[in-house]
Short mmCIF file of C-alpha atoms and ligand atoms in Angstrom, two decimals:
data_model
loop_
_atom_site.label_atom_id
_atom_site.label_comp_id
_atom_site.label_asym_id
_atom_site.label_seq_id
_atom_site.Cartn_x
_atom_site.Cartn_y
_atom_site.Cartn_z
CA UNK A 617 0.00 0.00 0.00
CA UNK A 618 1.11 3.25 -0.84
CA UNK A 619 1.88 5.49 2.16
CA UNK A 620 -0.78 8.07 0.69
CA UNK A 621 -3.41 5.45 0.68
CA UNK A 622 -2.13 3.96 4.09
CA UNK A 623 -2.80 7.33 5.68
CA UNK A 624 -6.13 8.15 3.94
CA UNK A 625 -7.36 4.66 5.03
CA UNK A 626 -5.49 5.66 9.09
CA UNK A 627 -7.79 9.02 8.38
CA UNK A 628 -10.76 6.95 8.14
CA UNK A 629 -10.63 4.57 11.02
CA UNK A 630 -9.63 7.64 13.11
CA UNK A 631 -13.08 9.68 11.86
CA UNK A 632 -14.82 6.63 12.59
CA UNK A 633 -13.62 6.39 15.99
CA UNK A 634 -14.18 9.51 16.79
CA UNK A 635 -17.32 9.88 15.52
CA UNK A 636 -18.84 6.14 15.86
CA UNK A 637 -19.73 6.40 19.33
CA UNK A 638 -22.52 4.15 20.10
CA UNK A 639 -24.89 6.41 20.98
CA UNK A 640 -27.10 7.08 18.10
CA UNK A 641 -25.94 10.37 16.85
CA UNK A 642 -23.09 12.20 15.80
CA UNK A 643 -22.33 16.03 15.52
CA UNK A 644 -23.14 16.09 11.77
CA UNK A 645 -26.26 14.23 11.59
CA UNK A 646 -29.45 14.89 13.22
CA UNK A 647 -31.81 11.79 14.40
CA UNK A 648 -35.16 11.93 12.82
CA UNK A 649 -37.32 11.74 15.68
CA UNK A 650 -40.28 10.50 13.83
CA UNK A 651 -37.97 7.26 12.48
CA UNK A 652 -40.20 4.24 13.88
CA UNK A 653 -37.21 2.28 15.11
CA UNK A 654 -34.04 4.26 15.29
CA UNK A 655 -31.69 1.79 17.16
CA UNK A 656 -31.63 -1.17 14.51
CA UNK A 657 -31.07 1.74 11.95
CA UNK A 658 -28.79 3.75 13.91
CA UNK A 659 -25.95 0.55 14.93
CA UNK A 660 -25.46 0.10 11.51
CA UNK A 661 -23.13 2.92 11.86
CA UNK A 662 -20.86 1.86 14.98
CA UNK A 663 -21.53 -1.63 14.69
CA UNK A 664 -22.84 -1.97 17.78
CA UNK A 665 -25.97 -1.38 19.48
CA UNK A 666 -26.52 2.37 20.79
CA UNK A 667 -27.58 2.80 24.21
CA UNK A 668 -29.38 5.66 23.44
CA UNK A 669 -30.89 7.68 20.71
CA UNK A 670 -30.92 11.56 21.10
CA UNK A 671 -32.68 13.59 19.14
CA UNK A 672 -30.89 16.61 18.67
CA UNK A 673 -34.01 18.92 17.53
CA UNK A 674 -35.62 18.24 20.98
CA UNK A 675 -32.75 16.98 23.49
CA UNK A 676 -35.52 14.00 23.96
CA UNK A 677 -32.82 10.61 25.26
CA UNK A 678 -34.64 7.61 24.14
CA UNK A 679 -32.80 4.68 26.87
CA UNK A 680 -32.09 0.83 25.38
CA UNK A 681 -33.43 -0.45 28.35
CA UNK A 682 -31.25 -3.73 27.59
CA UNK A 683 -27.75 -1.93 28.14
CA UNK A 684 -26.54 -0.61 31.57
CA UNK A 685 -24.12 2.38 31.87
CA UNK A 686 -21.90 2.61 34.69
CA UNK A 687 -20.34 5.80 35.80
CA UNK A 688 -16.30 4.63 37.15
CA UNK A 689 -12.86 4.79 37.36
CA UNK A 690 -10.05 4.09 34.75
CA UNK A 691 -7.12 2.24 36.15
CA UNK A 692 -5.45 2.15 32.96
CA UNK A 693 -2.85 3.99 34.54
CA UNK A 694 -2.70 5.69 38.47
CA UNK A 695 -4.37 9.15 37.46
CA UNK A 696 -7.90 7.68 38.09
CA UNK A 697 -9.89 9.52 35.51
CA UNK A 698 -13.77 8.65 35.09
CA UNK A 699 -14.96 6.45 32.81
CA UNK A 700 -18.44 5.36 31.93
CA UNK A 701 -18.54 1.38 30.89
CA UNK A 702 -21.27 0.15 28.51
CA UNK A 703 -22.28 -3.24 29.51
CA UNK A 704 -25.03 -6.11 27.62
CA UNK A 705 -27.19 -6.75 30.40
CA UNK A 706 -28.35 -9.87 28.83
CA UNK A 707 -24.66 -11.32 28.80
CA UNK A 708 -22.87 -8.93 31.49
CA UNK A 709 -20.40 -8.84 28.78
CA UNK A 710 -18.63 -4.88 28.61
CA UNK A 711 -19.16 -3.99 25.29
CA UNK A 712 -17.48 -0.57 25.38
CA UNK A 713 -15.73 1.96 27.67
CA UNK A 714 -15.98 5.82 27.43
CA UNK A 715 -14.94 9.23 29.53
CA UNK A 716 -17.14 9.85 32.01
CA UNK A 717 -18.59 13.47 31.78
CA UNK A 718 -19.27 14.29 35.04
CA UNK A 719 -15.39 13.86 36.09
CA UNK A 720 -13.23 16.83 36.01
CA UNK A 721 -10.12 14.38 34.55
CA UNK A 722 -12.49 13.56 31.25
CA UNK A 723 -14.18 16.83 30.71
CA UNK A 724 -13.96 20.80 31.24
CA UNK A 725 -15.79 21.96 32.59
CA UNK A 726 -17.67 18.22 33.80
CA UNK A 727 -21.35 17.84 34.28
CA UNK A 728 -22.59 18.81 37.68
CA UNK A 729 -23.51 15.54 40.06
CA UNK A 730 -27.02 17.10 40.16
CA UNK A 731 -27.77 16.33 36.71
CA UNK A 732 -29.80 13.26 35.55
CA UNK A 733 -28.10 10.43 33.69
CA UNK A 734 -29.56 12.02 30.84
CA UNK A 735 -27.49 15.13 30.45
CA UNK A 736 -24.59 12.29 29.75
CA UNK A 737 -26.07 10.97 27.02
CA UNK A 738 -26.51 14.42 25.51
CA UNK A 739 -22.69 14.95 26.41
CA UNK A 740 -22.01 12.64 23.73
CA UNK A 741 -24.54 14.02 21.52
CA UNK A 742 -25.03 17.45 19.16
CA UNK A 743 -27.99 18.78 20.95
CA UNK A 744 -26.99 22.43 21.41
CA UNK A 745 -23.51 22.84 22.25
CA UNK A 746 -23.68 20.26 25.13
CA UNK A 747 -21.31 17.47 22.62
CA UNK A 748 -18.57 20.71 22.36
CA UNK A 749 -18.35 21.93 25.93
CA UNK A 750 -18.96 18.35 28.24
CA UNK A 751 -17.80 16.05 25.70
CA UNK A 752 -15.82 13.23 28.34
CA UNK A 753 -13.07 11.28 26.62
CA UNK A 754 -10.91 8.79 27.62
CA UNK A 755 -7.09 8.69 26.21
CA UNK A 756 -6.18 6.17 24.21
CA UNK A 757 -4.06 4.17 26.52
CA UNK A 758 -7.64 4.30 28.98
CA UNK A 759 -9.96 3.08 25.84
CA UNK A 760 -7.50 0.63 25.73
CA UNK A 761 -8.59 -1.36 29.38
CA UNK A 762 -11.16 -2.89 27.31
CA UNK A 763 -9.05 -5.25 25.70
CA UNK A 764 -6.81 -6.09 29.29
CA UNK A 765 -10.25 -6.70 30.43
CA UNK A 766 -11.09 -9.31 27.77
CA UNK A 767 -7.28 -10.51 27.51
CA UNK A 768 -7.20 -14.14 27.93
CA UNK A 769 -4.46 -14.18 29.39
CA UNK A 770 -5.15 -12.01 32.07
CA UNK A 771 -4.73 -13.11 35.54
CA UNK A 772 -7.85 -13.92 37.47
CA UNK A 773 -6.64 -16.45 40.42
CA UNK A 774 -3.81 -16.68 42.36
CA UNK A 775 -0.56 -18.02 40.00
CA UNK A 776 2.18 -20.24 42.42
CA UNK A 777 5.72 -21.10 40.95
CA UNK A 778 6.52 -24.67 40.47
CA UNK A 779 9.79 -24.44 39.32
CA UNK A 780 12.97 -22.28 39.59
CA UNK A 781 12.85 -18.92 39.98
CA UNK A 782 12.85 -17.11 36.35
CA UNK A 783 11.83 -20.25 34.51
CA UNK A 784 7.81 -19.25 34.15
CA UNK A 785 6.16 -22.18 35.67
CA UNK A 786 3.14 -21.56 37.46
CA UNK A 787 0.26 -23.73 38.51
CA UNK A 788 -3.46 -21.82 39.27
CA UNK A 789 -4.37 -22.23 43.01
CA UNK A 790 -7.40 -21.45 44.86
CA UNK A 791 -7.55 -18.43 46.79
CA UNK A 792 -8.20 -20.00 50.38
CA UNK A 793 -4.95 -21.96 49.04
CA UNK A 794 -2.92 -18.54 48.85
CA UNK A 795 -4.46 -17.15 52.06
CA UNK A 796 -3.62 -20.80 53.99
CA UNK A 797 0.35 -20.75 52.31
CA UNK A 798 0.95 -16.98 53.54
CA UNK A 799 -0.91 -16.85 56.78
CA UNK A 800 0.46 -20.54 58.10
CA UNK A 801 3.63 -20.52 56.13
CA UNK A 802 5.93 -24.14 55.03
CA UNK A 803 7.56 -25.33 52.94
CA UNK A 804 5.82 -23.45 50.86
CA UNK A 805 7.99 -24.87 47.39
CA UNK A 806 8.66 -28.14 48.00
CA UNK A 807 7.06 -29.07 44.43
CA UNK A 808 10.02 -27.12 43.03
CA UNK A 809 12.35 -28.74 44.66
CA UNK A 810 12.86 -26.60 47.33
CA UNK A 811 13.25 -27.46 51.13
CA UNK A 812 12.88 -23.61 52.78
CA UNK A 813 10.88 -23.33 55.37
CA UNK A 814 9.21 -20.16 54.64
CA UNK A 815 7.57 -18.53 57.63
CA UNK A 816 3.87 -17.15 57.24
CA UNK A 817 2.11 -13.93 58.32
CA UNK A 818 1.14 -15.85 61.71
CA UNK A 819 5.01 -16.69 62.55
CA UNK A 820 6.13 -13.23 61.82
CA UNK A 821 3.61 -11.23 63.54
CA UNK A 822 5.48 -10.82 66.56
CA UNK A 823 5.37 -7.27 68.50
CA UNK A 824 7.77 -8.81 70.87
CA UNK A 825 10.71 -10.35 70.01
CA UNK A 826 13.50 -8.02 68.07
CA UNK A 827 14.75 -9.29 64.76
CA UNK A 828 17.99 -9.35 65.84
CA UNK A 829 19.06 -8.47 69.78
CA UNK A 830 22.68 -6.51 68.71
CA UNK A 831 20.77 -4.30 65.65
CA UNK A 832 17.69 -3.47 68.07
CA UNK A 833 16.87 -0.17 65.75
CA UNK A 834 15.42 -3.00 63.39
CA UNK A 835 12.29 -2.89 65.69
CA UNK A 836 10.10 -6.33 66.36
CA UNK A 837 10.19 -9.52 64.39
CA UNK A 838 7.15 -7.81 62.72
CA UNK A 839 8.75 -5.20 60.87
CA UNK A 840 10.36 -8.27 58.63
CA UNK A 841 6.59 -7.75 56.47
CA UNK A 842 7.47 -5.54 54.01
CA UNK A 843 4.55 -4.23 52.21
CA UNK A 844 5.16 -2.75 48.42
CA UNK A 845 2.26 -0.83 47.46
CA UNK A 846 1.62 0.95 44.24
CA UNK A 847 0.47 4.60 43.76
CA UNK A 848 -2.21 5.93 45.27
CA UNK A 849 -5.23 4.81 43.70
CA UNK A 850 -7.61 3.62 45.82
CA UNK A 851 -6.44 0.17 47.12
CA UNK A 852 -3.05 1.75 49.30
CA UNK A 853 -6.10 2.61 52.11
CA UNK A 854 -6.78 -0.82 52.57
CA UNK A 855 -3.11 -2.30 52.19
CA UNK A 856 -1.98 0.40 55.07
CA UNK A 857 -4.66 -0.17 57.13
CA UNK A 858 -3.95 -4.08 57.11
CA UNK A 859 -0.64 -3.04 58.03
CA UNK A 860 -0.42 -0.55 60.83
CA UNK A 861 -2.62 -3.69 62.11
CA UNK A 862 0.23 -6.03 61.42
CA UNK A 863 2.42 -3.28 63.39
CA UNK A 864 5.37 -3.67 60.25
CA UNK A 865 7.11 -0.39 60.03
CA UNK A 866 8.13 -1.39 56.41
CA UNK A 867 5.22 -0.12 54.00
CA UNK A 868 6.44 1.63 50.86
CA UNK A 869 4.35 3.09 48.07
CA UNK A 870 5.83 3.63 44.16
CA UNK A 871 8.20 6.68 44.14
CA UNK A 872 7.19 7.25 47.94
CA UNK A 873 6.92 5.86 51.33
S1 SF4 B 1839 -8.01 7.60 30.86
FE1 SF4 B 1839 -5.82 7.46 30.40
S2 SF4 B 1839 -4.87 8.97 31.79
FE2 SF4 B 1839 -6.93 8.52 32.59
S3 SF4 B 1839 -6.64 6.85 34.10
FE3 SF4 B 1839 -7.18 5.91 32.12
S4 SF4 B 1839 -5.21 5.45 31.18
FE4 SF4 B 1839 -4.81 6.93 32.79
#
């Protein structure tokens, strides 16, 4: 392919992203009202069905009562913006994910929490100016979570080694399996050939005895939990919380402690 071609064609799919949103209208073209069934009509354009039809003479947001919008967070990376994720309610499967208009990260300025559901369907519509000024969008890296969501090879239970270290052998195991191993502790690797004895969260949970009598300013044997946490989005609240009940003095976060 010619590179002129290559980029008309990259020109194209880029138009139809941006204007293909699943909800039955874009900027350009107004929804007839009187059309007796829009959404059959209307998801020949994004290939999927719309979860709602606006018509942009009137504002009027016609629902598909068989899709459920949920207003939530991205964790596509740590900044946390909204996102709104379009879900079949007859097969739970996600279908789509969008910015989420009433968060400040996906649109200025956002939709007040006041407004009905409504107003953020006519976000993503022409009626008035309401596409141009609360518009929420997702980056690209954020649109993206759909397909880690649907990767099969994402992670979903606990993953144990069962062979050296750096040779990628793991075997699925339940989750009261993982809780059991780190709580009680053993020989924790024995299928890989290895004879440790590996101590669990109940054997190092002690407030009283120091780590090592001639270093004292290493604290209690309980400070030997270190905790790594990631940024702050969310889940660091819990993972501290379960810690200053441990009583470690070791919790670290990404980039700070
Ligand atoms: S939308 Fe983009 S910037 Fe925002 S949290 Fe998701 S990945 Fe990060």
């Amino acid at each position: 392919m010619k590179r002129r071609s290559f980029l008309k064609l990259l020109g194209g799919v880029g138009a139809l992203s941006f204007t293909g949103l699943t909800i039955g209208c874009d900027k350009k073209d107004s929804v007839d009202a009187d059309a007796p069934d829009q959404f059959p009509k209307l998801s020949k354009l994004s290939g999927q069905k719309p979860e709602a039809v606006v018509d942009v003479k009137t504002g009027n947001v016609q629902v598909d009562g068989s899709i459920l919008m949920r207003h939530s967070a991205c964790l596509g990376c740590y900044s946390s913006c909204g996102n709104r994720v379009k879900i079949d309610k007859n097969t739970g499967k996600i279908l789509r994910v969008y910015g989420n208009p009433y968060n400040p990260n996906n649109a200025e300025p956002h939709i007040s929490f006041e407004e009905p559901l409504t107003e953020s369907y006519l976000a993503f519509s022409g009626y008035k100016d309401k596409g141009s000024i609360h518009r929420g969008a997702l980056c690209g890296r954020g649109n993206a979570t759909l397909e880690s969501h649907h990767d099969p090879m994402r992670t979903l239970v606990p993953l144990k080694r069962t062979s050296g270290r750096g040779e990628g052998k793991w075997k699925p195991i339940t989750w009261e399996e993982a809780v059991e191993e780190t709580v009680e502790g053993g020989e924790l690797f024995k299928d890989a050939g290895e004879s440790t004895y590996i101590e669990g969260f109940r054997q190092v949970r002690d407030l009283d005895t120091l780590i090592d009598e001639k270093a004292p300013e290493l604290g209690p044997k309980a400070n030997q939990l270190v905790f790594f946490g990631g940024r702050g989005d969310g889940r660091t609240s819990f993972g501290n919380r379960f810690i200053n009940a441990f009583g470690t003095q070791n919790s670290y976060s990404h980039g700070y402690s």
